[in-house]
PDB file of N, CA and C in Angstrom:
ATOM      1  N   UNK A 381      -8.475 -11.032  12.083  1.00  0.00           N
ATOM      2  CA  UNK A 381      -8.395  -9.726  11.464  1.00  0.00           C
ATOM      3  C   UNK A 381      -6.961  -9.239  11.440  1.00  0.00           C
ATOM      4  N   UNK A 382      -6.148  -9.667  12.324  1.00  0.00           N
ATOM      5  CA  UNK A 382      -4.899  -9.772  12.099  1.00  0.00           C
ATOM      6  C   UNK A 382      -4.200  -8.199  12.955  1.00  0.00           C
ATOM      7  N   UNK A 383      -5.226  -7.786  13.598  1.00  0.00           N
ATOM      8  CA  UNK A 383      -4.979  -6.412  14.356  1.00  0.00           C
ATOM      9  C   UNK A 383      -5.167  -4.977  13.596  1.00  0.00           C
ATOM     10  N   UNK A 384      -5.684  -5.412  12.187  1.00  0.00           N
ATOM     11  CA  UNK A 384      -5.622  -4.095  11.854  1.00  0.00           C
ATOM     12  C   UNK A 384      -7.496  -4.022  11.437  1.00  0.00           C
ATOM     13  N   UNK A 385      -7.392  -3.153  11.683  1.00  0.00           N
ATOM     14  CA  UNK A 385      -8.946  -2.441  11.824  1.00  0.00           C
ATOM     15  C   UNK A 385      -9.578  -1.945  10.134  1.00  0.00           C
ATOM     16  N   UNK A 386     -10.532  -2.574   9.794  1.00  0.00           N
ATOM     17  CA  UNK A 386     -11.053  -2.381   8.108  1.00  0.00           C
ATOM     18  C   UNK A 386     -11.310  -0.647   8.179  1.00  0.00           C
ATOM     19  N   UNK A 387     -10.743   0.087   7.156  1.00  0.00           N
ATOM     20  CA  UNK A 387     -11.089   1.604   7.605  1.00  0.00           C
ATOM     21  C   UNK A 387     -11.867   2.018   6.159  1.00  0.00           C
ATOM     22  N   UNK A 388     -12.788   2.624   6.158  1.00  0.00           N
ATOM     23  CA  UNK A 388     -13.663   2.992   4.964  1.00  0.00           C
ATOM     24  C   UNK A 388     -13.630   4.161   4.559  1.00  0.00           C
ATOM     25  N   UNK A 389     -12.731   4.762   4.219  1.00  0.00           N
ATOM     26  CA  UNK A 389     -12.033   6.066   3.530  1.00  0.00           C
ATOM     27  C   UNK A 389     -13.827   6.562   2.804  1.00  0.00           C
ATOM     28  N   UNK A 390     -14.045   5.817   2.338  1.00  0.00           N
ATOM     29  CA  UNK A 390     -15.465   6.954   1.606  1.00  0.00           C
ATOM     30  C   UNK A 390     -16.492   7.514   2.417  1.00  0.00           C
ATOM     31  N   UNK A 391     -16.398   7.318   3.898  1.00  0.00           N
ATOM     32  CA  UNK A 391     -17.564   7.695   4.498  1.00  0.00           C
ATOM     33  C   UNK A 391     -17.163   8.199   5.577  1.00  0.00           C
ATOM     34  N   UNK A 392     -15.181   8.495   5.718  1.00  0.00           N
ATOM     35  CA  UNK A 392     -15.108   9.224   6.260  1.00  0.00           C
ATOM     36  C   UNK A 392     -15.239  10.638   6.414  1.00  0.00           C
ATOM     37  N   UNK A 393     -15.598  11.023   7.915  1.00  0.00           N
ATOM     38  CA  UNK A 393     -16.127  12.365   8.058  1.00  0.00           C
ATOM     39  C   UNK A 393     -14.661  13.064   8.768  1.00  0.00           C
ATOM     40  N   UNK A 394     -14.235  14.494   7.667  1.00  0.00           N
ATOM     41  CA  UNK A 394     -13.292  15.452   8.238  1.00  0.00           C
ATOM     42  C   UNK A 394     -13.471  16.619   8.760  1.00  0.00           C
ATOM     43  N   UNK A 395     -12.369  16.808   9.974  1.00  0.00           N
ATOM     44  CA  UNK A 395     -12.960  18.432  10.840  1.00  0.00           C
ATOM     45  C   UNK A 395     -12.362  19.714   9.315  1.00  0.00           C
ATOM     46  N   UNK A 396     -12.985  20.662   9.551  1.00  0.00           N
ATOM     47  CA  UNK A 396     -11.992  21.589   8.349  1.00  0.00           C
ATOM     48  C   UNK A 396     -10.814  21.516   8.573  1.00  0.00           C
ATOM     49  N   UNK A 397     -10.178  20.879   9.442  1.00  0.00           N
ATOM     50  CA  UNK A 397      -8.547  21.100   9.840  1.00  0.00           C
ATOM     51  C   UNK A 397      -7.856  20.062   8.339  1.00  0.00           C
ATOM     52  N   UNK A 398      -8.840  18.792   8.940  1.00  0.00           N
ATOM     53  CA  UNK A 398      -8.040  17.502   7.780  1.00  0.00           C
ATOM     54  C   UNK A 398      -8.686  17.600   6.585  1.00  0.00           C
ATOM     55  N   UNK A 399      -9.804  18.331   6.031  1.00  0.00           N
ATOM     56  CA  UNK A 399     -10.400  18.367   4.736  1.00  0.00           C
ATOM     57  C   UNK A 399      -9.221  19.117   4.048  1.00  0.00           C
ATOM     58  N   UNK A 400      -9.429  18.632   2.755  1.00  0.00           N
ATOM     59  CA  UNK A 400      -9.175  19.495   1.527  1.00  0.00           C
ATOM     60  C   UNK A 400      -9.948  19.913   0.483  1.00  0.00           C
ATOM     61  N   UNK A 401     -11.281  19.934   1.067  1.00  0.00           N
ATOM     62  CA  UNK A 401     -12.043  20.557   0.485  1.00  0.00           C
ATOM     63  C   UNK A 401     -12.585  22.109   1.254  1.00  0.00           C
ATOM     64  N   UNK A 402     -12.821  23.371   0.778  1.00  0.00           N
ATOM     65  CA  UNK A 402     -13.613  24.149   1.659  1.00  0.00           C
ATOM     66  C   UNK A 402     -14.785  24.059   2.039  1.00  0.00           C
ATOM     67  N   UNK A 403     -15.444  22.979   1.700  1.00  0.00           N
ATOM     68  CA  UNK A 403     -16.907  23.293   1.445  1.00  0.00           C
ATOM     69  C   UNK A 403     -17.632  21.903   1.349  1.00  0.00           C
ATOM     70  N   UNK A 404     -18.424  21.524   1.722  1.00  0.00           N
ATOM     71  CA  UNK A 404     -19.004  19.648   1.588  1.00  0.00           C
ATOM     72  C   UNK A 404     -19.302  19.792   0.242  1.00  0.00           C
ATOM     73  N   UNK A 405     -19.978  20.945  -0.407  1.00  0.00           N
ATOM     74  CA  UNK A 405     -21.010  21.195  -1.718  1.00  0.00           C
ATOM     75  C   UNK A 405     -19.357  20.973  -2.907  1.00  0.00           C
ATOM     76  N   UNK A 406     -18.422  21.487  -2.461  1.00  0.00           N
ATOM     77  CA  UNK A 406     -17.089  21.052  -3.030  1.00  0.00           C
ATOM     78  C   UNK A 406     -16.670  19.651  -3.277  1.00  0.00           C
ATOM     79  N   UNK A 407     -16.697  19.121  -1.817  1.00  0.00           N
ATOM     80  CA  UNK A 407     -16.243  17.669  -1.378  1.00  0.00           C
ATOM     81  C   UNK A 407     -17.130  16.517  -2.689  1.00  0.00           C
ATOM     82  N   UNK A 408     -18.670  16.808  -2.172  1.00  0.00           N
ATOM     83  CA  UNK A 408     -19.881  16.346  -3.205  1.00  0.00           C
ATOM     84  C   UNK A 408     -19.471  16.039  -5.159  1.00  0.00           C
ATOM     85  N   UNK A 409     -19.421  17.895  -4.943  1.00  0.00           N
ATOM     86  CA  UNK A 409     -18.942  18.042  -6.995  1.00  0.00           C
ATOM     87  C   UNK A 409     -17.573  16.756  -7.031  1.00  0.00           C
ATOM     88  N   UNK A 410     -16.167  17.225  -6.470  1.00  0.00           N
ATOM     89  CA  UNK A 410     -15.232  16.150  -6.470  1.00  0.00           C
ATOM     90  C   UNK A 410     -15.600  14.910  -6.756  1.00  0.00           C
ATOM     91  N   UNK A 411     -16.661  14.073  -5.786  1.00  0.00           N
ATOM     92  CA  UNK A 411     -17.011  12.788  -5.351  1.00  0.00           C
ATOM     93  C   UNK A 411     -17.368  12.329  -6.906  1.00  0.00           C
ATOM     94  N   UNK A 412     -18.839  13.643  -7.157  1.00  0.00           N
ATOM     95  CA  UNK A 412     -19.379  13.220  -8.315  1.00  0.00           C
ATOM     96  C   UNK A 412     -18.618  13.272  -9.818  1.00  0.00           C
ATOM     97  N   UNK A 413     -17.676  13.781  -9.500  1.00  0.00           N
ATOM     98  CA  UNK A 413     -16.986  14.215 -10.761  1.00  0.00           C
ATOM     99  C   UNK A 413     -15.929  12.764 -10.936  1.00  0.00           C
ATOM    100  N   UNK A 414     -15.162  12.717  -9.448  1.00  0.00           N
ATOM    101  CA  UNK A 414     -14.319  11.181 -10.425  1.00  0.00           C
ATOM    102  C   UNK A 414     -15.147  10.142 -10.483  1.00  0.00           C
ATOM    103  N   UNK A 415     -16.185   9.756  -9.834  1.00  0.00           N
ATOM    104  CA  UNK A 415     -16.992   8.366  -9.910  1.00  0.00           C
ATOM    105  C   UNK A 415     -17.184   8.946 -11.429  1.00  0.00           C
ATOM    106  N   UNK A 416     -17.709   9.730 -11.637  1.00  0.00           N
ATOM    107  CA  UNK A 416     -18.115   9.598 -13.659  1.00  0.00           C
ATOM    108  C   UNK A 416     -16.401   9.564 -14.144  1.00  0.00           C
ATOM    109  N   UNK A 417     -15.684   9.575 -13.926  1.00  0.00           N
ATOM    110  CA  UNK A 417     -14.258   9.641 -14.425  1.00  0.00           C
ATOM    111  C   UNK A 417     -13.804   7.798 -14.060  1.00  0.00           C
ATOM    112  N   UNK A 418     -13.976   7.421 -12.957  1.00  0.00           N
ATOM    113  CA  UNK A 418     -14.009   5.882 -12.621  1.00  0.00           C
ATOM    114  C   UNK A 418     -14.617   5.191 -13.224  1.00  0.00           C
ATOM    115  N   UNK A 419     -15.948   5.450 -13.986  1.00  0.00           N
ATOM    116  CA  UNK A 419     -17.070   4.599 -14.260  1.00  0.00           C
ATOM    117  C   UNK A 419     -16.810   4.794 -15.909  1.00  0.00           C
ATOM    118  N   UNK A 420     -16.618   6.233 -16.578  1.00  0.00           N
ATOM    119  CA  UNK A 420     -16.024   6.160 -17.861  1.00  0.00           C
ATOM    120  C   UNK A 420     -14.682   5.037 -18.326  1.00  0.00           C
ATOM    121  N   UNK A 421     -14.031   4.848 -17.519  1.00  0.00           N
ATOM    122  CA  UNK A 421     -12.654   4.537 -17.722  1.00  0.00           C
ATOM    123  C   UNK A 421     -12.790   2.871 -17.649  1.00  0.00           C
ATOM    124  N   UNK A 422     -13.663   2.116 -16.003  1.00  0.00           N
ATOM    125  CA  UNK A 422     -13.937   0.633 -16.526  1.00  0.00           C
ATOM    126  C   UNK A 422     -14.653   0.224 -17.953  1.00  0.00           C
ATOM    127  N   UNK A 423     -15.953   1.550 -18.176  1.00  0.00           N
ATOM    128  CA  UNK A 423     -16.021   0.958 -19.224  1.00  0.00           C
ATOM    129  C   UNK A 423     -15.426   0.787 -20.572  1.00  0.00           C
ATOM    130  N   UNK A 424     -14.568   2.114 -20.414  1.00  0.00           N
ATOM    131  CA  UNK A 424     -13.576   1.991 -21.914  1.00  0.00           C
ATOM    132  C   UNK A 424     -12.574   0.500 -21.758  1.00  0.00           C
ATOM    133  N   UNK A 425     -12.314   0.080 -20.632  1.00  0.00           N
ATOM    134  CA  UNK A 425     -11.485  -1.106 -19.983  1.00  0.00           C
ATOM    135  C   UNK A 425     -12.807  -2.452 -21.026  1.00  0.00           C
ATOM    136  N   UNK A 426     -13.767  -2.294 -20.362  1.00  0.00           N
ATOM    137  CA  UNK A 426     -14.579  -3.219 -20.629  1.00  0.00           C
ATOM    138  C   UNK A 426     -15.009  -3.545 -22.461  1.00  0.00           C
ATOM    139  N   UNK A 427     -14.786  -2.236 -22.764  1.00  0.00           N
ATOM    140  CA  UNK A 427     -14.935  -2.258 -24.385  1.00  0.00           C
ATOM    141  C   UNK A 427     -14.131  -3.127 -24.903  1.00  0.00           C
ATOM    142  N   UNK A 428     -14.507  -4.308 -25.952  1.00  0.00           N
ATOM    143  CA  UNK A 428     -13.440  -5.035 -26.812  1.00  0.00           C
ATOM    144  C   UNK A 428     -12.742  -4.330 -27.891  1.00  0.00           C
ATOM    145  N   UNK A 429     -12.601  -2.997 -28.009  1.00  0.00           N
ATOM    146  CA  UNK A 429     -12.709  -2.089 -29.206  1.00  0.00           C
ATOM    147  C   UNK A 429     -11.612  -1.537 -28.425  1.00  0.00           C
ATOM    148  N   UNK A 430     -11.355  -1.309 -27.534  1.00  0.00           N
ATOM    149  CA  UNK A 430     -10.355  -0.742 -27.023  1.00  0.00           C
ATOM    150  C   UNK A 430      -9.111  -1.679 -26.844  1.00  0.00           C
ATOM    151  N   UNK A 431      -7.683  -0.982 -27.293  1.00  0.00           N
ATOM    152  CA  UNK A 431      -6.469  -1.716 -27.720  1.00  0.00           C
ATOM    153  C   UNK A 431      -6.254  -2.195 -26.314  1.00  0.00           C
ATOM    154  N   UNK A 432      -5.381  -3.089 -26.712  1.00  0.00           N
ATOM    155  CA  UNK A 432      -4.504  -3.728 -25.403  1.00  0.00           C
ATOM    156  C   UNK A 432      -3.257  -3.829 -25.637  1.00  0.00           C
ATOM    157  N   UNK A 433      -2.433  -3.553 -24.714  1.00  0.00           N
ATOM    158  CA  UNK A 433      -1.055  -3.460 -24.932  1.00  0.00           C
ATOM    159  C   UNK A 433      -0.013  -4.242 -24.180  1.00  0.00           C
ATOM    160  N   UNK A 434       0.710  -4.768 -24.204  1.00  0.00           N
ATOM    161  CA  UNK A 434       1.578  -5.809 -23.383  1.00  0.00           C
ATOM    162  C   UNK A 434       2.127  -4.523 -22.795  1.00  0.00           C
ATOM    163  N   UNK A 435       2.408  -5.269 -21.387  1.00  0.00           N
ATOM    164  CA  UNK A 435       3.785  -4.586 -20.727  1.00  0.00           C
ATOM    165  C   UNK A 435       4.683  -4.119 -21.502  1.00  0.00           C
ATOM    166  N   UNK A 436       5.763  -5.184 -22.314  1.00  0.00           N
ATOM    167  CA  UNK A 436       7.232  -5.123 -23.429  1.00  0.00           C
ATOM    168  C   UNK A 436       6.676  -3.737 -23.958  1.00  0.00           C
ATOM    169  N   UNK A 437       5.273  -4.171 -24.622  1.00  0.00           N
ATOM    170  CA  UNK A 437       5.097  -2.952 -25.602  1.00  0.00           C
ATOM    171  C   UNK A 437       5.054  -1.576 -25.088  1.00  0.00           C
ATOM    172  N   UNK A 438       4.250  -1.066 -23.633  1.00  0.00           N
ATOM    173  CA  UNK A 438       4.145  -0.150 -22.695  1.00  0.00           C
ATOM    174  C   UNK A 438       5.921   0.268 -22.515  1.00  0.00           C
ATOM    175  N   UNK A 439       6.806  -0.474 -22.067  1.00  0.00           N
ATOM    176  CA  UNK A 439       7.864   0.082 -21.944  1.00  0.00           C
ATOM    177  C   UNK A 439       8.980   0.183 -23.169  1.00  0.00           C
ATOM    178  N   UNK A 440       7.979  -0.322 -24.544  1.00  0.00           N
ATOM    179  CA  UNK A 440       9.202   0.104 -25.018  1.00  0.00           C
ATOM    180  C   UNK A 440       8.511   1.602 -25.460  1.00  0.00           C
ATOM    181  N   UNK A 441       7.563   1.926 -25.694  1.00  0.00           N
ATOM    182  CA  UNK A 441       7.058   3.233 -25.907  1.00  0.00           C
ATOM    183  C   UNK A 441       7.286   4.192 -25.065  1.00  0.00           C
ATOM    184  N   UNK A 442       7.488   3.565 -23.724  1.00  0.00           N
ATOM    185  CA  UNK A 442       8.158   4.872 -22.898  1.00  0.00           C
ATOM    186  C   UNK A 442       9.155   4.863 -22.981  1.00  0.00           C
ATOM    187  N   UNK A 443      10.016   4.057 -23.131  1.00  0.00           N
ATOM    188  CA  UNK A 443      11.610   4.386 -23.208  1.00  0.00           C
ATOM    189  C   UNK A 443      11.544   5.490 -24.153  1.00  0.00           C
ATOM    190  N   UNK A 444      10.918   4.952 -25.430  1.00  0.00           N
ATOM    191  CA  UNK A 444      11.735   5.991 -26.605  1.00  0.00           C
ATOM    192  C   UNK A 444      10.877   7.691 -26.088  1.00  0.00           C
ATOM    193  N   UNK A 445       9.757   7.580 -25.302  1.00  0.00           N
ATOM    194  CA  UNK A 445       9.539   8.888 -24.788  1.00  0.00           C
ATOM    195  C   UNK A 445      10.334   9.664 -23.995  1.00  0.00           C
ATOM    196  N   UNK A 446      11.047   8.872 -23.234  1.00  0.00           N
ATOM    197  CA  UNK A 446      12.078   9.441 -22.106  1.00  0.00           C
ATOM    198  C   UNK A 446      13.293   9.479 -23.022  1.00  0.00           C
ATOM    199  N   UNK A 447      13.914   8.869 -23.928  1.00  0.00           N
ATOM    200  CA  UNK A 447      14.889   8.780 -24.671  1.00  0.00           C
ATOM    201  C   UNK A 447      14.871  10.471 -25.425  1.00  0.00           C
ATOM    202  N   UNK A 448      13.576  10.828 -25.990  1.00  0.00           N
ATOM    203  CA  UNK A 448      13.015  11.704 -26.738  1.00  0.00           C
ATOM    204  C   UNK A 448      13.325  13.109 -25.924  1.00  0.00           C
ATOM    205  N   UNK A 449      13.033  13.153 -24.760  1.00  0.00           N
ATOM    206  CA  UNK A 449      12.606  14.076 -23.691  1.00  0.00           C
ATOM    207  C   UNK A 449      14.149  14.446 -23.269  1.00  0.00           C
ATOM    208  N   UNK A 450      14.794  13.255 -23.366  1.00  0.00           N
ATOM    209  CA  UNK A 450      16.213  13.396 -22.629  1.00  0.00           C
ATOM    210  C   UNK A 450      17.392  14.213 -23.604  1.00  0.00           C
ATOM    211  N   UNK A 451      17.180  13.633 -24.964  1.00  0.00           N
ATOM    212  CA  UNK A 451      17.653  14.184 -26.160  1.00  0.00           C
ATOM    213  C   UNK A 451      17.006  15.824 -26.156  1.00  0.00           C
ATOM    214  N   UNK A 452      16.026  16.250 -26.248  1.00  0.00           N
ATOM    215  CA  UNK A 452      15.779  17.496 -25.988  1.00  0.00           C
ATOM    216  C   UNK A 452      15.993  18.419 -25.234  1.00  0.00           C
ATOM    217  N   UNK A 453      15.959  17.912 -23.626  1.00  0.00           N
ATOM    218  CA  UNK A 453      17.048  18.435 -22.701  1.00  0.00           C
ATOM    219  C   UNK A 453      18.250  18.931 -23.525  1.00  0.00           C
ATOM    220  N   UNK A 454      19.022  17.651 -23.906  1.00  0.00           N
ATOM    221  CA  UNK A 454      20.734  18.223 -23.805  1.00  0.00           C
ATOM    222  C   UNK A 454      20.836  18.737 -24.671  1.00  0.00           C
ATOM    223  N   UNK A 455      20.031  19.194 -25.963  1.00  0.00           N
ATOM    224  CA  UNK A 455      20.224  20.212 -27.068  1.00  0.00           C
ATOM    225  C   UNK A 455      19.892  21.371 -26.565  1.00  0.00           C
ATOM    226  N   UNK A 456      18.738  21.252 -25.417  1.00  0.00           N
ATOM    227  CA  UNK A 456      18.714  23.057 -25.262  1.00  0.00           C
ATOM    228  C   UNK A 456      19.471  23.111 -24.316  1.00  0.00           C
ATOM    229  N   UNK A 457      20.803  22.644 -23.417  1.00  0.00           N
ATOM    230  CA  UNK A 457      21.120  22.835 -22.804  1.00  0.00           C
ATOM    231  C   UNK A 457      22.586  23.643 -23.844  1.00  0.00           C
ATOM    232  N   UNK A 458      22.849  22.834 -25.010  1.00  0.00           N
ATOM    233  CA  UNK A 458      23.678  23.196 -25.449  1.00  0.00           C
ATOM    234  C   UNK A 458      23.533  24.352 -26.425  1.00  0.00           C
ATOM    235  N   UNK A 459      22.259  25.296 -26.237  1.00  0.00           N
ATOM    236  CA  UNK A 459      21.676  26.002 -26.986  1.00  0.00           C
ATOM    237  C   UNK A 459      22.334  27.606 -26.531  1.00  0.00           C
TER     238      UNK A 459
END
Protein backbone atom coordinates (compact mmCIF):
# COMPACT_ATOMS: atom_id res chain seq x y z
CA UNK A 1 0.00 0.00 0.00
CA UNK A 2 2.98 1.93 0.09
CA UNK A 3 2.03 3.77 3.56
CA UNK A 4 -0.56 5.78 2.41
CA UNK A 5 -4.01 4.99 3.54
CA UNK A 6 -7.03 4.76 0.52
CA UNK A 7 -9.27 7.84 1.79
CA UNK A 8 -12.94 8.02 0.37
CA UNK A 9 -13.75 11.69 0.21
CA UNK A 10 -17.57 10.77 -0.68
CA UNK A 11 -18.55 9.26 2.50
CA UNK A 12 -16.77 11.43 4.41
CA UNK A 13 -18.52 12.66 7.50
CA UNK A 14 -17.81 16.64 8.62
CA UNK A 15 -18.13 18.36 12.18
CA UNK A 16 -19.88 21.97 11.20
CA UNK A 17 -16.40 23.31 11.86
CA UNK A 18 -14.91 21.49 8.41
CA UNK A 19 -18.30 21.52 6.37
CA UNK A 20 -19.07 23.98 3.83
CA UNK A 21 -22.23 23.30 3.74
CA UNK A 22 -24.86 24.70 6.54
CA UNK A 23 -27.08 22.11 6.41
CA UNK A 24 -26.81 18.08 5.24
CA UNK A 25 -30.36 18.90 3.22
CA UNK A 26 -27.69 21.54 1.48
CA UNK A 27 -24.71 19.09 1.38
CA UNK A 28 -27.54 16.38 -0.34
CA UNK A 29 -29.04 19.24 -3.12
CA UNK A 30 -24.99 19.95 -3.95
CA UNK A 31 -24.26 16.06 -4.17
CA UNK A 32 -27.40 15.73 -6.32
CA UNK A 33 -26.92 18.60 -8.39
CA UNK A 34 -23.17 17.87 -9.74
CA UNK A 35 -23.64 14.00 -10.15
CA UNK A 36 -26.50 15.25 -12.82
CA UNK A 37 -23.79 17.84 -13.99
CA UNK A 38 -21.03 14.71 -14.03
CA UNK A 39 -23.36 12.33 -15.65
CA UNK A 40 -24.63 15.10 -18.32
CA UNK A 41 -21.12 15.91 -19.34
CA UNK A 42 -19.71 11.89 -19.79
CA UNK A 43 -22.48 11.59 -21.78
CA UNK A 44 -22.06 14.58 -24.06
CA UNK A 45 -18.15 13.03 -23.95
CA UNK A 46 -19.73 9.74 -25.03
CA UNK A 47 -21.85 11.25 -27.92
CA UNK A 48 -20.15 10.75 -31.48
CA UNK A 49 -21.94 14.04 -32.44
CA UNK A 50 -20.00 15.89 -30.22
CA UNK A 51 -16.72 17.72 -31.78
CA UNK A 52 -13.32 16.80 -30.83
CA UNK A 53 -10.59 18.97 -30.75
CA UNK A 54 -6.78 18.41 -30.73
CA UNK A 55 -4.72 19.95 -28.12
CA UNK A 56 -2.73 22.38 -31.22
CA UNK A 57 -6.28 23.29 -31.94
CA UNK A 58 -7.41 24.01 -28.01
CA UNK A 59 -4.35 26.25 -27.73
CA UNK A 60 -4.42 27.91 -30.64
CA UNK A 61 -8.01 29.17 -29.80
CA UNK A 62 -6.90 30.25 -26.55
CA UNK A 63 -4.07 32.08 -27.49
CA UNK A 64 -6.01 34.27 -29.85
CA UNK A 65 -8.55 34.60 -26.69
CA UNK A 66 -5.88 35.83 -24.39
CA UNK A 67 -4.27 37.75 -27.33
CA UNK A 68 -7.97 39.34 -27.67
CA UNK A 69 -8.40 40.04 -23.88
CA UNK A 70 -4.85 41.44 -23.70
CA UNK A 71 -5.40 43.86 -26.70
CA UNK A 72 -8.49 45.14 -24.87
CA UNK A 73 -6.79 45.73 -21.70
CA UNK A 74 -4.20 48.11 -23.26
CA UNK A 75 -6.79 50.17 -25.25
CA UNK A 76 -8.76 50.88 -22.21
CA UNK A 77 -5.88 51.52 -20.43
CA UNK A 78 -5.02 54.06 -22.97
CA UNK A 79 -8.57 55.34 -22.87
Amino acid sequence: MGGYAKLNYMNAVYTPIESEFSSAEQEQAYDRWLSEKVAASLAKADNPQTPRYSTDEVMRRMDAIVQAAQARHASSRLA
